[in-house]
Coordinates of C-alpha atoms in Angstrom, one line a residue:
L1 CA 0.1 6.8 -10.4
Q2 CA -1.6 9.7 -12.1
P3 CA -1.9 13.5 -11.6
V4 CA -4.7 14.4 -9.2
G5 CA -6.3 16.7 -11.8
D6 CA -10.0 17.3 -10.8
K7 CA -10.0 16.8 -7.0
R8 CA -13.8 16.5 -6.8
K9 CA -13.9 13.8 -9.5
L10 CA -11.1 11.9 -7.7
A11 CA -12.8 12.3 -4.3
S12 CA -16.0 10.9 -5.8
A13 CA -14.2 7.9 -7.2
I14 CA -12.6 7.2 -3.9
A15 CA -15.9 7.6 -2.0
G16 CA -17.5 5.2 -4.4
M17 CA -15.1 2.4 -3.8
N18 CA -16.5 -0.9 -2.5
Q19 CA -15.0 -2.2 0.7
G20 CA -14.3 -5.9 0.7
D21 CA -11.9 -8.5 2.1
M22 CA -8.7 -8.8 0.2
V23 CA -7.0 -12.2 0.4
S24 CA -3.5 -10.7 0.4
F25 CA -1.6 -7.5 0.3
E26 CA 0.7 -8.9 -2.4
G27 CA -1.3 -7.7 -5.5
P28 CA -2.1 -4.2 -4.5
M29 CA 1.4 -3.6 -3.0
R30 CA 3.1 -5.0 -6.1
L31 CA 1.1 -2.6 -8.3
A32 CA 2.1 0.3 -6.1
Y33 CA 5.7 -0.8 -6.1
Q34 CA 5.8 -1.1 -9.9
D35 CA 4.5 2.5 -10.3
L36 CA 6.5 4.0 -7.5
V37 CA 9.8 2.4 -8.7
K38 CA 9.3 4.2 -12.1
S39 CA 8.4 7.5 -10.5
S40 CA 10.8 10.4 -10.4
A41 CA 9.3 11.7 -7.1
N42 CA 11.8 12.5 -4.3
L43 CA 9.7 10.8 -1.7
K44 CA 8.1 7.4 -2.4
H45 CA 5.8 6.1 0.3
M46 CA 3.0 3.6 0.6
L47 CA 0.2 4.1 3.2
V48 CA -1.8 1.0 3.9
F49 CA -5.1 1.2 5.7
S50 CA -6.5 -2.2 6.7
D51 CA -8.0 -4.3 9.4
G52 CA -4.9 -6.5 9.1
D53 CA -6.8 -9.5 7.8
P54 CA -5.1 -9.9 4.4
G55 CA -2.1 -12.2 4.0
A56 CA 1.3 -10.5 4.2
P57 CA 3.2 -9.5 1.1
S58 CA 6.0 -11.8 0.1
A59 CA 9.4 -11.4 1.6
Q60 CA 10.8 -10.7 -1.9
L61 CA 8.3 -7.9 -2.5
M62 CA 9.2 -6.3 0.8
K63 CA 13.0 -6.6 0.0
D64 CA 12.3 -5.0 -3.4
I65 CA 10.3 -2.1 -1.8
V66 CA 13.1 -1.5 0.7
A67 CA 15.8 -1.7 -1.9
A68 CA 13.9 1.0 -4.0
K69 CA 13.8 3.2 -0.9
I70 CA 10.0 3.2 -0.8
T71 CA 8.8 3.6 2.8
I72 CA 5.6 2.1 4.2
S73 CA 3.2 3.2 7.0
T74 CA 0.3 1.2 8.1
V75 CA -3.0 2.2 9.8
M76 CA -4.9 -0.5 11.6
I77 CA -8.7 0.0 11.3
G78 CA -11.1 -2.0 13.4
G79 CA -8.6 -4.9 13.6
H80 CA -10.4 -8.1 14.4
V81 CA -7.3 -10.1 14.0
A82 CA -3.7 -9.9 15.3
P83 CA -1.9 -6.8 14.0
A84 CA 1.4 -8.8 13.3
T85 CA 1.2 -8.3 9.5
M86 CA 0.6 -4.6 9.7
E87 CA 3.3 -4.2 12.3
R88 CA 5.8 -6.1 10.2
M89 CA 5.1 -4.1 7.0
A90 CA 5.6 -0.9 8.9
A91 CA 8.8 -2.0 10.6
E92 CA 10.4 -3.4 7.5
G93 CA 9.2 -0.6 5.3

């Protein structure tokens, strides 16, 4: 997590990201959890945009996220696989 600061610079960094296939949601969601759990924000929320293809995060990570009162929303984009992982993350989170 970081302050937004220069919105144009941040937007440029986001626009320059390379899309690719992740093997699993575990790594990125663990990093987000680790920062969010330390945050003093009143609302802690993960928003996951994906085609649903990466492997699901571990049951333990999902338990940790829920215990920390971090919520999760998912947005399925061009799903070429079954949406079960995305639906489960949203339901649990």
